[in-house]
Amino acid sequence: MTAPPPHPGLDHLDNFDELKHLCPAFAKGCPYANVDQVDSLAVKSADISRCPAFKEGCPFSTKTQEEVAALMKQIPKDHPALDSKELALNEQGVILVKMLNGFLEKAKLENIMEQEQKQEYLEDPQLAMAMREGTKVIHRAAETSVFTKRFLKGDINADEYGRYINSLYFVYKNMEALLEQYKDHPAVNLIYFPVELNRTEALLQDLEYFYGAQHAAELIDPSLMTPAVEMYVKAMQLACAQSPALLVAHSYSRYLGDLSGGQILAKRLKKHVLGLNEDDSAWDTTEGLNFYYFNNLGNQSEFKNSYREKLNAAKVTAETRDLIVTEAIRSFELNIALFDEVQQLSEANSLHPTILTKEEVILELVEEETIKVIEVNTTNQEKKKSSSVGKWLGLASLSIAAIAVGVAGYQRYVQKK
């Protein structure tokens, strides 16, 4: 990381408007205020003398990390959020703002933890059990959604599954980023297993299998998040703002669900989407299904039991436990919304075609052309045409089929590159 330049004191300032000329971080006004939200701060013109924090000069000048962190704790809760568009383009200013933002996040987390420690922890919270019991009804509702029932029957196609894992990619990428961000929170730290559980990279590999590397790279652009995905991501962010402990609910519902039912779903997908049979040599492949294989986990049953035991012993208050259970229910609701959205997009023919679908189209065309050739061949034989014509037509049909299969295989090779 680039070290920030020496930062002088600003005690000599008589006019606070001069700050925008002296400090690159404040060149466009206060970088911690969103001018569209708060009129009381005249930050558009960088006249920050009206901000109480700057009455005696820059409060961040010549301060240690601990002193800056202490200052951050004094920021009122209703202070407007940072608007990244207001950041100065000056490199030194960006460095300063990033450092201060880091202090702010740490200060917020410490504040939350201090507040939680003032409350009495439950001796035996049985958090895993509470979430299991609390989500029973919504769990059954999730299993009865149209898309889920079709999925369990093996009645979905490659395009629908591609859309599904595209949505999951955004969910896991954001959830795992939040788990990393709040890993020092006691409740989050209990269930933080990035090496064993993280799914973002596995989902990207699967997307590349179904769409090719180039198209997959386009599909994971955050601007392409669907409404249901955006709602899911926003819900996790809001939960963390309330308390990072609520991430436990999202981790529990996603990871334990993947571990519990993943192998069954993988078999359905192999049979009905990849077109494999159990006696095929390729049956044990993980290609396109990396999401369901936790290769760094060891014994899955033992891990799940250990995971639940850790949750049951989590240091949480009665209020936090209830909030986590409520958030777990919310997590199931968000997943149902994902399922329903895939179903709706499918019914509206608004899905991106996968490589598998393109191959199927080519092979269907081959089959149609081959049938036509055979029909002509049969007709000619009935008319007792020369046997050479029949042989030529038979060879032609085989040639068309071979060429088309070759085209499909080459297309997959090029797409994956």
Short mmCIF file of C-alpha atoms in Angstrom, two decimals:
data_model
loop_
_atom_site.label_atom_id
_atom_site.label_comp_id
_atom_site.label_asym_id
_atom_site.label_seq_id
_atom_site.Cartn_x
_atom_site.Cartn_y
_atom_site.Cartn_z
CA MET A 1 0.00 0.00 0.00
CA THR A 2 1.29 3.48 -0.87
CA ALA A 3 2.21 5.45 2.24
CA PRO A 4 0.44 8.80 2.63
CA PRO A 5 2.55 11.95 2.38
CA PRO A 6 3.51 13.91 5.51
CA HIS A 7 0.45 15.72 6.81
CA PRO A 8 1.09 19.14 8.37
CA GLY A 9 -1.13 20.83 10.91
CA LEU A 10 -3.61 23.42 9.76
CA ASP A 11 -3.63 25.61 12.85
CA HIS A 12 -2.71 28.69 10.80
CA LEU A 13 -5.95 28.69 8.79
CA ASP A 14 -8.08 31.81 9.18
CA ASN A 15 -10.45 30.98 6.35
CA PHE A 16 -11.70 27.42 6.21
CA ASP A 17 -12.43 27.83 2.52
CA GLU A 18 -8.64 27.60 2.06
CA LEU A 19 -8.81 23.94 3.06
CA LYS A 20 -9.96 22.92 -0.39
CA HIS A 21 -6.73 24.37 -1.80
CA LEU A 22 -4.44 22.93 0.86
CA CYS A 23 -5.87 19.42 1.35
CA PRO A 24 -6.54 17.35 -1.82
CA ALA A 25 -9.01 15.16 0.06
CA PHE A 26 -11.28 18.18 0.49
CA ALA A 27 -10.79 19.67 -2.99
CA LYS A 28 -14.42 19.01 -3.87
CA GLY A 29 -15.87 19.62 -0.44
CA CYS A 30 -16.15 17.38 2.60
CA PRO A 31 -15.63 13.79 1.36
CA TYR A 32 -17.76 12.46 4.21
CA ALA A 33 -20.93 14.32 3.37
CA ASN A 34 -23.48 13.73 0.65
CA VAL A 35 -24.56 17.22 -0.35
CA ASP A 36 -27.82 15.93 -1.82
CA GLN A 37 -28.93 14.63 1.56
CA VAL A 38 -27.98 17.36 4.01
CA ASP A 39 -28.45 21.08 3.38
CA SER A 40 -27.03 22.10 6.74
CA LEU A 41 -23.51 21.33 5.57
CA ALA A 42 -22.31 23.80 2.98
CA VAL A 43 -19.91 21.30 1.45
CA LYS A 44 -20.47 22.23 -2.18
CA SER A 45 -18.25 25.27 -1.81
CA ALA A 46 -16.00 23.54 0.74
CA ASP A 47 -17.18 26.04 3.38
CA ILE A 48 -16.85 23.53 6.20
CA SER A 49 -16.55 26.12 8.93
CA ARG A 50 -20.20 25.34 9.70
CA CYS A 51 -19.24 21.77 10.58
CA PRO A 52 -18.50 21.53 14.33
CA ALA A 53 -15.72 19.04 13.74
CA PHE A 54 -13.70 21.67 11.86
CA LYS A 55 -14.14 24.67 14.18
CA GLU A 56 -10.53 24.47 15.29
CA GLY A 57 -8.97 23.33 12.04
CA CYS A 58 -8.74 19.92 10.39
CA PRO A 59 -9.51 17.33 13.10
CA PHE A 60 -7.52 14.67 11.25
CA SER A 61 -4.32 16.68 11.08
CA THR A 62 -1.35 15.34 13.08
CA LYS A 63 -3.53 12.67 14.74
CA THR A 64 -2.50 9.09 15.45
CA GLN A 65 -4.59 6.15 14.24
CA GLU A 66 -6.05 5.70 17.73
CA GLU A 67 -6.97 9.38 17.96
CA VAL A 68 -8.60 9.33 14.52
CA ALA A 69 -10.56 6.21 15.49
CA ALA A 70 -11.75 7.99 18.64
CA LEU A 71 -12.84 10.98 16.53
CA MET A 72 -14.75 8.67 14.21
CA LYS A 73 -16.74 7.30 17.12
CA GLN A 74 -18.02 10.81 17.82
CA ILE A 75 -19.57 11.16 14.36
CA PRO A 76 -23.37 11.35 14.88
CA LYS A 77 -25.47 8.51 13.50
CA ASP A 78 -27.38 10.86 11.23
CA HIS A 79 -24.22 12.12 9.55
CA PRO A 80 -24.59 11.69 5.77
CA ALA A 81 -22.81 8.81 4.11
CA LEU A 82 -19.76 9.13 1.91
CA ASP A 83 -20.58 9.89 -1.69
CA SER A 84 -17.74 8.43 -3.74
CA LYS A 85 -18.53 10.82 -6.61
CA GLU A 86 -17.37 13.68 -4.40
CA LEU A 87 -13.90 12.19 -3.96
CA ALA A 88 -11.01 14.26 -5.25
CA LEU A 89 -9.11 12.74 -8.15
CA ASN A 90 -5.84 13.72 -6.50
CA GLU A 91 -3.99 10.53 -5.47
CA GLN A 92 -2.97 11.89 -2.05
CA GLY A 93 -6.55 12.82 -1.28
CA VAL A 94 -7.82 9.37 -2.23
CA ILE A 95 -5.24 7.73 0.05
CA LEU A 96 -6.28 9.92 2.98
CA VAL A 97 -9.97 9.28 2.46
CA LYS A 98 -9.45 5.51 2.19
CA MET A 99 -7.49 5.52 5.45
CA LEU A 100 -10.16 7.53 7.24
CA ASN A 101 -12.90 5.27 5.87
CA GLY A 102 -11.00 2.29 7.22
CA PHE A 103 -10.90 3.91 10.65
CA LEU A 104 -14.61 4.63 10.41
CA GLU A 105 -15.54 1.02 9.61
CA LYS A 106 -13.39 -0.25 12.46
CA ALA A 107 -14.86 2.31 14.84
CA LYS A 108 -18.41 1.34 13.85
CA LEU A 109 -17.69 -2.35 14.45
CA GLU A 110 -16.11 -1.62 17.82
CA ASN A 111 -19.13 0.50 18.74
CA ILE A 112 -21.52 -2.32 17.87
CA MET A 113 -19.46 -4.85 19.82
CA GLU A 114 -19.32 -2.54 22.84
CA GLN A 115 -23.09 -2.14 22.79
CA GLU A 116 -23.59 -5.91 22.54
CA GLN A 117 -21.17 -6.57 25.39
CA LYS A 118 -23.22 -4.32 27.66
CA GLN A 119 -26.10 -6.76 27.27
CA GLU A 120 -26.17 -10.15 28.95
CA TYR A 121 -25.11 -13.09 26.79
CA LEU A 122 -27.23 -16.22 26.82
CA GLU A 123 -25.53 -19.17 28.52
CA ASP A 124 -26.97 -21.69 26.06
CA PRO A 125 -28.41 -19.84 23.04
CA GLN A 126 -28.93 -22.96 20.87
CA LEU A 127 -28.79 -20.66 17.86
CA ALA A 128 -28.63 -23.38 15.20
CA MET A 129 -31.66 -25.09 16.73
CA ALA A 130 -33.53 -21.79 16.96
CA MET A 131 -32.92 -21.06 13.26
CA ARG A 132 -33.91 -24.57 12.25
CA GLU A 133 -37.19 -24.35 14.14
CA GLY A 134 -37.84 -20.75 13.13
CA THR A 135 -37.43 -21.44 9.40
CA LYS A 136 -39.48 -24.65 9.13
CA VAL A 137 -42.55 -23.01 7.61
CA ILE A 138 -40.64 -20.82 5.14
CA HIS A 139 -38.41 -23.78 4.25
CA ARG A 140 -41.47 -25.76 3.14
CA ALA A 141 -42.64 -22.73 1.15
CA ALA A 142 -39.28 -22.61 -0.63
CA GLU A 143 -39.57 -26.28 -1.57
CA THR A 144 -43.02 -25.77 -3.08
CA SER A 145 -42.12 -22.88 -5.39
CA VAL A 146 -42.62 -23.75 -9.06
CA PHE A 147 -38.95 -23.51 -10.02
CA THR A 148 -37.78 -25.50 -6.96
CA LYS A 149 -40.21 -28.34 -7.68
CA ARG A 150 -39.09 -28.44 -11.31
CA PHE A 151 -35.45 -28.37 -10.21
CA LEU A 152 -35.94 -31.31 -7.82
CA LYS A 153 -37.69 -33.29 -10.58
CA GLY A 154 -34.90 -32.57 -13.03
CA ASP A 155 -37.29 -30.60 -15.20
CA ILE A 156 -35.16 -27.49 -15.82
CA ASN A 157 -33.03 -26.71 -18.86
CA ALA A 158 -29.48 -25.39 -19.24
CA ASP A 159 -30.58 -21.78 -19.79
CA GLU A 160 -32.64 -21.76 -16.59
CA TYR A 161 -29.81 -23.28 -14.59
CA GLY A 162 -27.36 -20.80 -16.10
CA ARG A 163 -29.55 -17.89 -14.97
CA TYR A 164 -29.83 -19.46 -11.51
CA ILE A 165 -26.07 -19.73 -10.94
CA ASN A 166 -25.60 -16.27 -12.45
CA SER A 167 -27.86 -14.93 -9.68
CA LEU A 168 -26.08 -17.01 -7.04
CA TYR A 169 -22.72 -15.62 -8.17
CA PHE A 170 -23.75 -12.09 -7.15
CA VAL A 171 -25.24 -13.33 -3.86
CA TYR A 172 -22.13 -15.26 -2.84
CA LYS A 173 -19.67 -12.63 -4.02
CA ASN A 174 -21.35 -10.00 -1.86
CA MET A 175 -22.02 -12.28 1.11
CA GLU A 176 -18.44 -13.51 1.18
CA ALA A 177 -17.11 -9.96 0.91
CA LEU A 178 -19.24 -9.01 3.93
CA LEU A 179 -18.06 -12.06 5.88
CA GLU A 180 -14.48 -11.01 5.17
CA GLN A 181 -15.23 -7.43 6.20
CA TYR A 182 -16.83 -8.41 9.52
CA LYS A 183 -14.80 -11.53 10.32
CA ASP A 184 -13.55 -9.99 13.59
CA HIS A 185 -17.06 -9.83 15.02
CA PRO A 186 -17.36 -12.70 17.58
CA ALA A 187 -20.51 -14.21 16.04
CA VAL A 188 -19.23 -13.95 12.46
CA ASN A 189 -15.81 -15.30 13.37
CA LEU A 190 -17.43 -18.53 14.59
CA ILE A 191 -18.75 -19.38 11.12
CA TYR A 192 -16.02 -17.80 8.98
CA PHE A 193 -14.46 -20.59 6.90
CA PRO A 194 -13.40 -18.98 3.60
CA VAL A 195 -11.09 -21.80 2.47
CA GLU A 196 -13.63 -24.51 3.18
CA LEU A 197 -16.86 -22.80 2.12
CA ASN A 198 -16.39 -19.90 -0.31
CA ARG A 199 -18.34 -20.49 -3.53
CA THR A 200 -17.63 -17.40 -5.64
CA GLU A 201 -14.76 -18.91 -7.63
CA ALA A 202 -16.60 -22.23 -8.12
CA LEU A 203 -19.65 -20.39 -9.48
CA LEU A 204 -17.47 -18.41 -11.89
CA GLN A 205 -15.98 -21.67 -13.22
CA ASP A 206 -19.48 -23.06 -13.73
CA LEU A 207 -20.60 -19.90 -15.53
CA GLU A 208 -17.62 -20.20 -17.86
CA TYR A 209 -18.61 -23.81 -18.59
CA PHE A 210 -22.16 -22.86 -19.52
CA TYR A 211 -21.48 -19.56 -21.28
CA GLY A 212 -17.79 -19.46 -22.20
CA ALA A 213 -15.18 -17.27 -20.50
CA GLN A 214 -15.90 -14.13 -22.51
CA HIS A 215 -19.68 -14.16 -22.10
CA ALA A 216 -19.39 -15.15 -18.42
CA ALA A 217 -17.18 -12.11 -17.80
CA GLU A 218 -19.94 -9.93 -19.25
CA LEU A 219 -22.70 -11.60 -17.21
CA ILE A 220 -21.00 -10.95 -13.86
CA ASP A 221 -20.99 -7.18 -14.38
CA PRO A 222 -22.76 -5.78 -11.27
CA SER A 223 -24.83 -3.49 -13.50
CA LEU A 224 -26.58 -6.63 -14.84
CA MET A 225 -27.93 -7.73 -11.47
CA THR A 226 -31.63 -8.54 -11.73
CA PRO A 227 -34.19 -6.96 -9.35
CA ALA A 228 -34.37 -10.04 -7.11
CA VAL A 229 -30.58 -10.21 -6.87
CA GLU A 230 -30.31 -6.50 -6.08
CA MET A 231 -32.89 -6.92 -3.34
CA TYR A 232 -30.94 -9.87 -1.89
CA VAL A 233 -27.62 -8.00 -1.88
CA LYS A 234 -29.19 -4.86 -0.39
CA ALA A 235 -30.85 -6.92 2.35
CA MET A 236 -27.50 -8.38 3.43
CA GLN A 237 -25.91 -4.93 3.52
CA LEU A 238 -28.77 -3.53 5.60
CA ALA A 239 -28.53 -6.49 7.97
CA CYS A 240 -24.84 -5.78 8.55
CA ALA A 241 -25.60 -2.12 9.19
CA GLN A 242 -27.97 -3.25 11.95
CA SER A 243 -25.55 -5.84 13.32
CA PRO A 244 -22.85 -7.96 11.62
CA ALA A 245 -24.14 -10.89 13.68
CA LEU A 246 -27.08 -11.11 11.27
CA LEU A 247 -24.67 -12.42 8.62
CA VAL A 248 -24.81 -15.69 10.54
CA ALA A 249 -28.37 -16.16 9.26
CA HIS A 250 -27.37 -15.77 5.60
CA SER A 251 -24.31 -17.99 5.98
CA TYR A 252 -26.40 -20.66 7.72
CA SER A 253 -29.22 -20.76 5.17
CA ARG A 254 -26.92 -20.76 2.12
CA TYR A 255 -23.94 -22.92 3.07
CA LEU A 256 -25.75 -25.57 5.11
CA GLY A 257 -28.41 -25.78 2.40
CA ASP A 258 -25.73 -26.29 -0.25
CA LEU A 259 -24.02 -28.96 1.82
CA SER A 260 -27.24 -30.79 2.67
CA GLY A 261 -28.96 -30.94 -0.71
CA GLY A 262 -26.16 -30.19 -3.13
CA GLN A 263 -25.26 -33.75 -4.10
CA ILE A 264 -28.87 -34.64 -4.88
CA LEU A 265 -29.22 -31.58 -7.10
CA ALA A 266 -25.88 -32.33 -8.80
CA LYS A 267 -27.17 -35.79 -9.79
CA ARG A 268 -30.37 -34.27 -11.19
CA LEU A 269 -28.33 -31.82 -13.24
CA LYS A 270 -26.00 -34.52 -14.57
CA LYS A 271 -28.94 -36.57 -15.81
CA HIS A 272 -31.32 -33.93 -17.08
CA VAL A 273 -29.13 -30.95 -18.04
CA LEU A 274 -25.76 -32.49 -18.94
CA GLY A 275 -27.40 -35.62 -20.39
CA LEU A 276 -25.18 -38.12 -18.54
CA ASN A 277 -26.03 -41.61 -17.26
CA GLU A 278 -24.62 -43.20 -14.12
CA ASP A 279 -22.75 -45.82 -16.17
CA ASP A 280 -21.09 -43.14 -18.32
CA SER A 281 -17.35 -42.66 -17.85
CA ALA A 282 -18.00 -38.91 -17.40
CA TRP A 283 -20.53 -39.41 -14.58
CA ASP A 284 -18.02 -38.41 -11.86
CA THR A 285 -17.16 -35.13 -13.57
CA THR A 286 -17.42 -31.87 -11.65
CA GLU A 287 -17.26 -29.77 -14.82
CA GLY A 288 -20.12 -27.27 -14.80
CA LEU A 289 -21.08 -28.36 -11.27
CA ASN A 290 -18.15 -27.11 -9.18
CA PHE A 291 -20.61 -25.19 -7.00
CA TYR A 292 -21.75 -28.43 -5.36
CA TYR A 293 -18.28 -29.80 -4.60
CA PHE A 294 -16.54 -28.60 -1.44
CA ASN A 295 -13.07 -29.99 -2.06
CA ASN A 296 -11.41 -28.37 0.98
CA LEU A 297 -13.95 -29.54 3.51
CA GLY A 298 -13.09 -33.10 4.43
CA ASN A 299 -15.98 -35.06 5.94
CA GLN A 300 -19.14 -33.03 5.24
CA SER A 301 -21.25 -34.58 8.00
CA GLU A 302 -18.59 -33.87 10.62
CA PHE A 303 -18.18 -30.32 9.36
CA LYS A 304 -21.93 -29.62 9.47
CA ASN A 305 -22.15 -30.97 13.00
CA SER A 306 -19.20 -28.84 14.09
CA TYR A 307 -20.72 -25.80 12.38
CA ARG A 308 -24.01 -26.26 14.27
CA GLU A 309 -22.21 -26.81 17.57
CA LYS A 310 -20.32 -23.57 17.15
CA LEU A 311 -23.57 -21.72 16.44
CA ASN A 312 -25.27 -23.25 19.45
CA ALA A 313 -22.46 -21.92 21.67
CA ALA A 314 -22.33 -18.46 20.05
CA LYS A 315 -22.06 -15.46 22.37
CA VAL A 316 -25.31 -13.69 21.60
CA THR A 317 -27.94 -11.89 23.60
CA ALA A 318 -31.60 -12.90 23.56
CA GLU A 319 -32.36 -9.92 21.34
CA THR A 320 -29.59 -10.77 18.85
CA ARG A 321 -30.67 -14.42 18.70
CA ASP A 322 -34.20 -13.38 17.84
CA LEU A 323 -32.93 -10.97 15.20
CA ILE A 324 -30.79 -13.71 13.64
CA VAL A 325 -33.75 -16.09 13.45
CA THR A 326 -35.85 -13.36 11.82
CA GLU A 327 -33.04 -12.69 9.34
CA ALA A 328 -32.81 -16.41 8.54
CA ILE A 329 -36.49 -16.34 7.59
CA ARG A 330 -35.79 -13.26 5.48
CA SER A 331 -32.94 -15.15 3.79
CA PHE A 332 -35.34 -17.91 2.72
CA GLU A 333 -37.77 -15.30 1.39
CA LEU A 334 -34.98 -13.77 -0.69
CA ASN A 335 -34.07 -17.18 -2.12
CA ILE A 336 -37.70 -17.83 -3.04
CA ALA A 337 -37.69 -14.51 -4.88
CA LEU A 338 -34.63 -15.70 -6.85
CA PHE A 339 -36.40 -18.94 -7.79
CA ASP A 340 -39.54 -17.11 -8.86
CA GLU A 341 -37.55 -14.64 -10.94
CA VAL A 342 -35.80 -17.41 -12.89
CA GLN A 343 -39.19 -19.00 -13.56
CA GLN A 344 -40.65 -15.68 -14.75
CA LEU A 345 -37.68 -14.95 -17.01
CA SER A 346 -37.96 -18.44 -18.50
CA GLU A 347 -41.67 -18.07 -19.19
CA ALA A 348 -40.97 -14.71 -20.86
CA ASN A 349 -38.19 -16.26 -23.02
CA SER A 350 -35.76 -13.70 -21.55
CA LEU A 351 -32.88 -16.02 -20.65
CA HIS A 352 -29.38 -15.85 -22.10
CA PRO A 353 -28.72 -19.03 -24.15
CA THR A 354 -25.95 -21.26 -22.84
CA ILE A 355 -23.41 -23.14 -24.95
CA LEU A 356 -25.32 -26.37 -24.25
CA THR A 357 -28.48 -24.91 -25.74
CA LYS A 358 -26.61 -23.79 -28.85
CA GLU A 359 -25.18 -27.30 -29.25
CA GLU A 360 -28.66 -28.80 -28.92
CA VAL A 361 -29.97 -26.48 -31.65
CA ILE A 362 -27.17 -27.55 -33.98
CA LEU A 363 -27.75 -31.24 -33.28
CA GLU A 364 -31.50 -30.86 -33.80
CA LEU A 365 -30.83 -29.30 -37.20
CA VAL A 366 -28.51 -32.21 -38.00
CA GLU A 367 -31.18 -34.69 -37.00
CA GLU A 368 -33.76 -32.97 -39.18
CA GLU A 369 -31.44 -32.91 -42.20
CA THR A 370 -30.42 -36.53 -41.65
CA ILE A 371 -34.08 -37.62 -41.54
CA LYS A 372 -34.72 -35.76 -44.79
CA VAL A 373 -31.77 -37.48 -46.45
CA ILE A 374 -32.90 -40.89 -45.21
CA GLU A 375 -36.43 -40.24 -46.45
CA VAL A 376 -35.09 -39.32 -49.89
CA ASN A 377 -32.88 -42.39 -49.79
CA THR A 378 -35.83 -44.63 -48.93
CA THR A 379 -37.95 -43.11 -51.68
CA ASN A 380 -35.22 -43.61 -54.23
CA GLN A 381 -34.76 -47.21 -53.15
CA GLU A 382 -38.48 -47.82 -53.53
CA LYS A 383 -38.26 -46.44 -57.03
CA LYS A 384 -35.42 -48.91 -57.59
CA LYS A 385 -32.91 -46.25 -58.49
CA SER A 386 -29.34 -47.26 -58.82
CA SER A 387 -27.78 -48.55 -55.63
CA SER A 388 -24.94 -46.03 -55.96
CA VAL A 389 -27.38 -43.17 -55.31
CA GLY A 390 -28.58 -44.82 -52.11
CA LYS A 391 -25.06 -45.37 -50.90
CA TRP A 392 -24.09 -41.78 -51.71
CA LEU A 393 -27.07 -40.40 -49.79
CA GLY A 394 -26.33 -42.59 -46.78
CA LEU A 395 -22.74 -41.39 -46.70
CA ALA A 396 -23.94 -37.80 -47.08
CA SER A 397 -26.18 -38.09 -44.02
CA LEU A 398 -23.31 -39.42 -41.92
CA SER A 399 -21.02 -36.67 -43.17
CA ILE A 400 -23.52 -33.94 -42.25
CA ALA A 401 -23.90 -35.38 -38.77
CA ALA A 402 -20.14 -35.63 -38.24
CA ILE A 403 -19.52 -32.08 -39.45
CA ALA A 404 -22.25 -30.62 -37.23
CA VAL A 405 -21.02 -32.47 -34.14
CA GLY A 406 -17.55 -31.19 -34.94
CA VAL A 407 -18.87 -27.63 -35.23
CA ALA A 408 -20.60 -27.91 -31.85
CA GLY A 409 -17.44 -29.23 -30.22
CA TYR A 410 -15.30 -26.53 -31.80
CA GLN A 411 -17.79 -23.86 -30.68
CA ARG A 412 -17.51 -25.05 -27.06
CA TYR A 413 -13.70 -25.00 -27.30
CA VAL A 414 -13.63 -21.46 -28.66
CA GLN A 415 -16.25 -20.19 -26.16
CA LYS A 416 -14.39 -21.64 -23.19
CA LYS A 417 -11.18 -19.99 -24.34
#
